[in-house]
Tab-separated table of C-alpha atoms and ligand atoms in Angstrom:
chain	number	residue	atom	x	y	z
A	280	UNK	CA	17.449	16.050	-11.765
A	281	UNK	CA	17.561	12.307	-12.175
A	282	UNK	CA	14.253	10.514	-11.577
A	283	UNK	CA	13.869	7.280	-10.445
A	284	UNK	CA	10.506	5.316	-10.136
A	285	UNK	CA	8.182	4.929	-7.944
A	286	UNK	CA	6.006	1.554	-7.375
A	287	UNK	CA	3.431	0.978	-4.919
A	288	UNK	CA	1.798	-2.446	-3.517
A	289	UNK	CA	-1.856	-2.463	-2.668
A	290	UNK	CA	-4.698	-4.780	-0.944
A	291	UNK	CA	-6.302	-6.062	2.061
A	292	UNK	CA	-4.717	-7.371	5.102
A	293	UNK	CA	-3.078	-10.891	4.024
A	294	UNK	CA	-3.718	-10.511	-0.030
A	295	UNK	CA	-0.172	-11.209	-0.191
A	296	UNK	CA	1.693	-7.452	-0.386
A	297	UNK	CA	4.441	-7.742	1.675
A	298	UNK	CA	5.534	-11.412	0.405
A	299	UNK	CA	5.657	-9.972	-3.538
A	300	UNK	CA	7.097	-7.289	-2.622
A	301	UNK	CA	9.701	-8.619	-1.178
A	302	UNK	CA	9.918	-11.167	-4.267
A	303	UNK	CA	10.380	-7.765	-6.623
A	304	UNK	CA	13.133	-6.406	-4.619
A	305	UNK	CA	15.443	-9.726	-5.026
A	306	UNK	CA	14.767	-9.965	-8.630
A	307	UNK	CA	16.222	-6.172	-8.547
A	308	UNK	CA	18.907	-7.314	-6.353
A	309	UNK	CA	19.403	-9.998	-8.462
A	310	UNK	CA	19.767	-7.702	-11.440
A	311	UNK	CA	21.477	-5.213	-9.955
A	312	UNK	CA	18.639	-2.809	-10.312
A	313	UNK	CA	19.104	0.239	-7.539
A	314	UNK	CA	16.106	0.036	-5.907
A	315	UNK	CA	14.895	0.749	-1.946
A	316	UNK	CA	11.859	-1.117	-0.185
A	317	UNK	CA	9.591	0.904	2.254
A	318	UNK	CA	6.025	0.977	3.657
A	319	UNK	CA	3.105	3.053	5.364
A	320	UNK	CA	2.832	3.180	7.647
A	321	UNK	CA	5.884	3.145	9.174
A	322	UNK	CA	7.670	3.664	6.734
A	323	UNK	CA	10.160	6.737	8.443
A	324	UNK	CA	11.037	7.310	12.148
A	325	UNK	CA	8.086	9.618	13.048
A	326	UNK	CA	6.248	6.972	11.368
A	327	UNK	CA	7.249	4.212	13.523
A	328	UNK	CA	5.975	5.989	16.477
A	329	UNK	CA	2.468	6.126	14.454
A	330	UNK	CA	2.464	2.991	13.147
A	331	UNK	CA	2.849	1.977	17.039
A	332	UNK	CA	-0.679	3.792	17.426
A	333	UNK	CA	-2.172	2.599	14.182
A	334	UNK	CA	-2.004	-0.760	14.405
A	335	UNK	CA	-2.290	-1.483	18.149
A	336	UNK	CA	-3.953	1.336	20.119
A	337	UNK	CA	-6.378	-0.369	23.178
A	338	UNK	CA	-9.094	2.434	23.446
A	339	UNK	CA	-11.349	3.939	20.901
A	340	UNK	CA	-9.944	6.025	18.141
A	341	UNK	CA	-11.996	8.659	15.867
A	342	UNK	CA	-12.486	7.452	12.232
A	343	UNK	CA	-10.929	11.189	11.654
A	344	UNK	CA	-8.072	10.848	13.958
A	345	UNK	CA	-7.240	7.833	12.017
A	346	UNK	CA	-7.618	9.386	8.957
A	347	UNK	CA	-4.952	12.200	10.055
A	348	UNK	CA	-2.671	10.168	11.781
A	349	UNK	CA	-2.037	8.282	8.240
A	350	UNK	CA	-1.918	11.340	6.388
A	351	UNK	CA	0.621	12.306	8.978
A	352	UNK	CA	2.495	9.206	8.384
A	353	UNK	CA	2.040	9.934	4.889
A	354	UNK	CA	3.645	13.760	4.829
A	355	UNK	CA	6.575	12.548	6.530
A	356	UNK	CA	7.426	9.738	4.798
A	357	UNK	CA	6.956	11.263	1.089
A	358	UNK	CA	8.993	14.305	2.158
A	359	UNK	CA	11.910	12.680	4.239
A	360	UNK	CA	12.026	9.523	2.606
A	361	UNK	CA	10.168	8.282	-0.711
A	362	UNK	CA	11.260	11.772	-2.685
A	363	UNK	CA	14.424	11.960	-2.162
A	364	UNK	CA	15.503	8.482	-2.663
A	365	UNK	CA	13.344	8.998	-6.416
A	366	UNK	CA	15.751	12.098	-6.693
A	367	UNK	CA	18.947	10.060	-6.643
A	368	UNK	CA	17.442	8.226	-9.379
A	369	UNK	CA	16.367	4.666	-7.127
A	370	UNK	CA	13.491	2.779	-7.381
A	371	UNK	CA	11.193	3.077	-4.653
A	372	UNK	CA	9.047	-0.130	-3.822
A	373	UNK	CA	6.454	1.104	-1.199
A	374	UNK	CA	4.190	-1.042	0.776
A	375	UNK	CA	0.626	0.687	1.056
A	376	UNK	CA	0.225	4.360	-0.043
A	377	UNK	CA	-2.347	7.217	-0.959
A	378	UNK	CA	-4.658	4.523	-2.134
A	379	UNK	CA	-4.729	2.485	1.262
A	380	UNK	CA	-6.171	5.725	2.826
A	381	UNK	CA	-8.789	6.316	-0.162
A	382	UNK	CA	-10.063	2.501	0.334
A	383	UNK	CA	-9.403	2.114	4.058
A	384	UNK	CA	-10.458	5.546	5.485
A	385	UNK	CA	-12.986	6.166	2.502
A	386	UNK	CA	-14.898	2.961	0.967
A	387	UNK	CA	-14.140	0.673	4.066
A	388	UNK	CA	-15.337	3.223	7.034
A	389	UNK	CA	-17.499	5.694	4.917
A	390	UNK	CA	-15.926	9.016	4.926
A	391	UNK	CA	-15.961	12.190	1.956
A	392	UNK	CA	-14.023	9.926	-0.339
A	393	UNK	CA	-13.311	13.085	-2.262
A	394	UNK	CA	-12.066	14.826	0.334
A	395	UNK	CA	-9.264	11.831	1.438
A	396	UNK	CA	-8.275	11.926	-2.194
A	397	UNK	CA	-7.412	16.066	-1.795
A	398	UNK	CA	-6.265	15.539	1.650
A	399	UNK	CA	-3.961	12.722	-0.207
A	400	UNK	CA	-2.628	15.565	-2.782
A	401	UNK	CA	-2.020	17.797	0.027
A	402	UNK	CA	0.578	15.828	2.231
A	403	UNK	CA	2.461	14.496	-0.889
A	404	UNK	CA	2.665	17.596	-2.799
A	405	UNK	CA	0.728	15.475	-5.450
A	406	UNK	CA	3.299	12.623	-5.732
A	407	UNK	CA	1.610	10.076	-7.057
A	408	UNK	CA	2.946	6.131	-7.737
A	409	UNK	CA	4.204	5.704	-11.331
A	410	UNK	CA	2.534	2.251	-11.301
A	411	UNK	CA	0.110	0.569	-8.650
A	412	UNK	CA	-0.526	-3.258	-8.090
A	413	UNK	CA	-3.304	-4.199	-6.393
A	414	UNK	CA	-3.565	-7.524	-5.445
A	415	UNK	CA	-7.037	-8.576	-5.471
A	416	UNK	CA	-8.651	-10.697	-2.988
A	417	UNK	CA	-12.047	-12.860	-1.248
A	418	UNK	CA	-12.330	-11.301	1.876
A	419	UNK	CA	-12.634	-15.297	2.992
A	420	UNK	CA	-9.631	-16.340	1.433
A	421	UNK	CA	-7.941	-12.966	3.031
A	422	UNK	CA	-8.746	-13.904	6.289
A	423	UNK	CA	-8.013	-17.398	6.434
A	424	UNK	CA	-4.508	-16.486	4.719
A	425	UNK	CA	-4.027	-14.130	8.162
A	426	UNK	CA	-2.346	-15.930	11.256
A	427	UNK	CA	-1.097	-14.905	14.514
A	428	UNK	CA	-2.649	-12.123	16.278
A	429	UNK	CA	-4.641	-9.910	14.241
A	430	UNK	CA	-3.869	-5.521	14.593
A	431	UNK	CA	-6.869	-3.325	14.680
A	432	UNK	CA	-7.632	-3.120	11.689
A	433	UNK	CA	-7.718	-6.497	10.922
A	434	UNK	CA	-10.620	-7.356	13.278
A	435	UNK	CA	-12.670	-5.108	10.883
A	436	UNK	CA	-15.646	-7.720	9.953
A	437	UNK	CA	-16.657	-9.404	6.619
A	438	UNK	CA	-18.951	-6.143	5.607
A	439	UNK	CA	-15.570	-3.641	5.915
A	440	UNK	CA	-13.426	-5.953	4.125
A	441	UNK	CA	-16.095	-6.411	1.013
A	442	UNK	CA	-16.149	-2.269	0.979
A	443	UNK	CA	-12.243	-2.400	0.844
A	444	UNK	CA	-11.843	-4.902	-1.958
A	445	UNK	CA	-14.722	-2.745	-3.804
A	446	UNK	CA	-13.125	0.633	-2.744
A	447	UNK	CA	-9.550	-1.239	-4.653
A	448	UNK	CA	-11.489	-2.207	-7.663
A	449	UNK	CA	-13.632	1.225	-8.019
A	450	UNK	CA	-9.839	2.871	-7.579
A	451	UNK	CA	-8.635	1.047	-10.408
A	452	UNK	CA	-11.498	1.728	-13.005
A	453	UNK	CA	-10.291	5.221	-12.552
A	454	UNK	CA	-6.927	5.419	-12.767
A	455	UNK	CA	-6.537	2.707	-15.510
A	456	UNK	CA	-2.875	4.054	-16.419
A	457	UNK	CA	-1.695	3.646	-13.097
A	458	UNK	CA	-3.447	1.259	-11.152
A	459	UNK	CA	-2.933	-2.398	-12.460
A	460	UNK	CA	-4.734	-5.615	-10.643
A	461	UNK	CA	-3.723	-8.722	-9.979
A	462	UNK	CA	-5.436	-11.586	-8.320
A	463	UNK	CA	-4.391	-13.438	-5.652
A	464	UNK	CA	-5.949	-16.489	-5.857
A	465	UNK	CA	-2.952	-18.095	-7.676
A	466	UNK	CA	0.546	-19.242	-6.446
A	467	UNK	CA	3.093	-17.067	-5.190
A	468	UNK	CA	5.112	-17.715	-8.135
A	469	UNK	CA	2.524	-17.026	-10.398
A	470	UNK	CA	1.755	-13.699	-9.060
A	471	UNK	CA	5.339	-12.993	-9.127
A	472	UNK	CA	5.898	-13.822	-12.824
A	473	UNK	CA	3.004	-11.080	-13.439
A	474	UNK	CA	4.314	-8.743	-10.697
A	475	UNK	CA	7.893	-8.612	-12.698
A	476	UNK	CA	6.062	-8.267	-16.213
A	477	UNK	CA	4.139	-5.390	-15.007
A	478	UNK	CA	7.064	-3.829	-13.619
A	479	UNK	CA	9.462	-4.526	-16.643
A	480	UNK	CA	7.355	-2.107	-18.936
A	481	UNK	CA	8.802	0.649	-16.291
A	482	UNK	CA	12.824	-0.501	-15.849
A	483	UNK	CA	13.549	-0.678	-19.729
B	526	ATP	N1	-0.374	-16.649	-3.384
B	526	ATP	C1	-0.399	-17.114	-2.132
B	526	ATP	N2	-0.910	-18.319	-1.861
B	526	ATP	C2	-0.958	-18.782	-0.595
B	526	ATP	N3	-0.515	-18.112	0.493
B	526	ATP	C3	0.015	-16.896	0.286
B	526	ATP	C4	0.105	-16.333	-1.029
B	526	ATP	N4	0.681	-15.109	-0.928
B	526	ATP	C5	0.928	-14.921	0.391
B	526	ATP	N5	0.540	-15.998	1.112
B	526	ATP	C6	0.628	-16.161	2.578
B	526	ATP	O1	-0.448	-15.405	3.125
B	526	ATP	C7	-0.024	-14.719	4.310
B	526	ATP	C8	-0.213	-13.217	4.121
B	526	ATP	O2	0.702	-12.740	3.115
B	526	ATP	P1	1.444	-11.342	3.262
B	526	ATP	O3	1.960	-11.150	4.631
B	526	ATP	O4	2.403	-11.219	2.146
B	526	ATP	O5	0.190	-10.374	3.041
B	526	ATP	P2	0.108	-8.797	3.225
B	526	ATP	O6	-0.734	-8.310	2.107
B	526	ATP	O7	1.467	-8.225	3.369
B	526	ATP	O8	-0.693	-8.671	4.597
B	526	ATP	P3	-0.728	-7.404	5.605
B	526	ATP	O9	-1.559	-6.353	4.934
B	526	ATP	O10	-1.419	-7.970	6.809
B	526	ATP	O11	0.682	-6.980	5.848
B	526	ATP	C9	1.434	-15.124	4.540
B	526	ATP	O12	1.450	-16.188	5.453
B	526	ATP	C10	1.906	-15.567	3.164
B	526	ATP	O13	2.925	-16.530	3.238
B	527	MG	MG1	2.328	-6.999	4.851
């Protein structure tokens, strides 16, 4: 079977994710590298729906209902979408994955850390990202980077967003061979030049 790779992006809200990702997937273009862009959550059609939920439910919702409602997200979109497109061999650029849950659900809102990371192993059948960036950021400079209306999770306070960017950098010690950091304090280009380095060691 022909394996393709699989690359994730990682941070807080506004550390820049979405605008290097997008960066990474023209210079693939560019080189006609095969390669498919998705994200969590949302990242399917059930997904959608969820991400619908996620990101702008009114009323309260359960720090465990969240927590399942990603991992729901999560099952659907590994099985449906991110392993077969590594099957035909592409590579798979995802916006926020199993380690969004771990530092969201886990370090930012203070559940069984443990238990997200087996819950995690359970809906992807242990899939795990053949490299990680994690963009590190100032909760501060975060913030002021966000504009426009700001979804649910983004009106988390200072003291959730310092437990995220701690939750990232714990995540990291540990899983040294997969989880690389950047910071985000630099220019766009900048970050890009390191993003495509990083990424390079995996295409060759
Ligand atoms: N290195 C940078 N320097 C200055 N501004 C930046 C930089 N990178 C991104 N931005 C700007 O910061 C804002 C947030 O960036 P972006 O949307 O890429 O973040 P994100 O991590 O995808 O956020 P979210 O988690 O909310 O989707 C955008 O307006 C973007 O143009
Ligand atoms: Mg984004």
């Amino acid at each position: 079977m022909k394996k393709g790779i699989f690359i994730t992006f990682e941070g807080a809200d506004g550390c820049g994710k979405t605008t290097q990702i997008e960066l990474i997937k023209k210079y693939l273009d560019l080189n006609n590298i095969d390669n498919v862009l998705t994200r969590e959550p949302g990242g399917c059609d059930l997904g959608f729906e969820l991400r619908k939920i996620l990101l702008h439910y009114e009323k309260p919702v359960s720090n465990i209902a969240e927590l399942f409602l990603y991992l729901a997200d999560r099952a659907q979109h590994t099985e449906f979408t991110i392993k077969p497109l590594l099957a035909e061999g592409k590579i798979v650029l995802c916006d926020r994955y199993i380690d969004s849950t771990v530092a969201y659900q886990g370090y930012a809102r203070g559940q069984d850390i443990e238990k997200i990371i087996e819950l995690n192993n359970l809906v992807t059948k242990n899939l795990k990202p053949d490299l990680t960036i994690v963009f590190d950021i100032d909760s501060n400079l975060a913030q002021s980077r966000l504009k426009g209306e700001k979804d649910r999770l983004e009106k988390e306070g200072l003291e959730f967003h310092k437990a995220l960017r701690k939750g990232y950098l714990e995540l990291a010690k540990s899983n040294p061979e997969r989880i690389k950091v950047i910071s985000s304090d630099d220019t766009i280009e900048n970050i890009h030049k390191q993003c495509v380095e990083l990424i390079k060691g995996y295409i060759n």
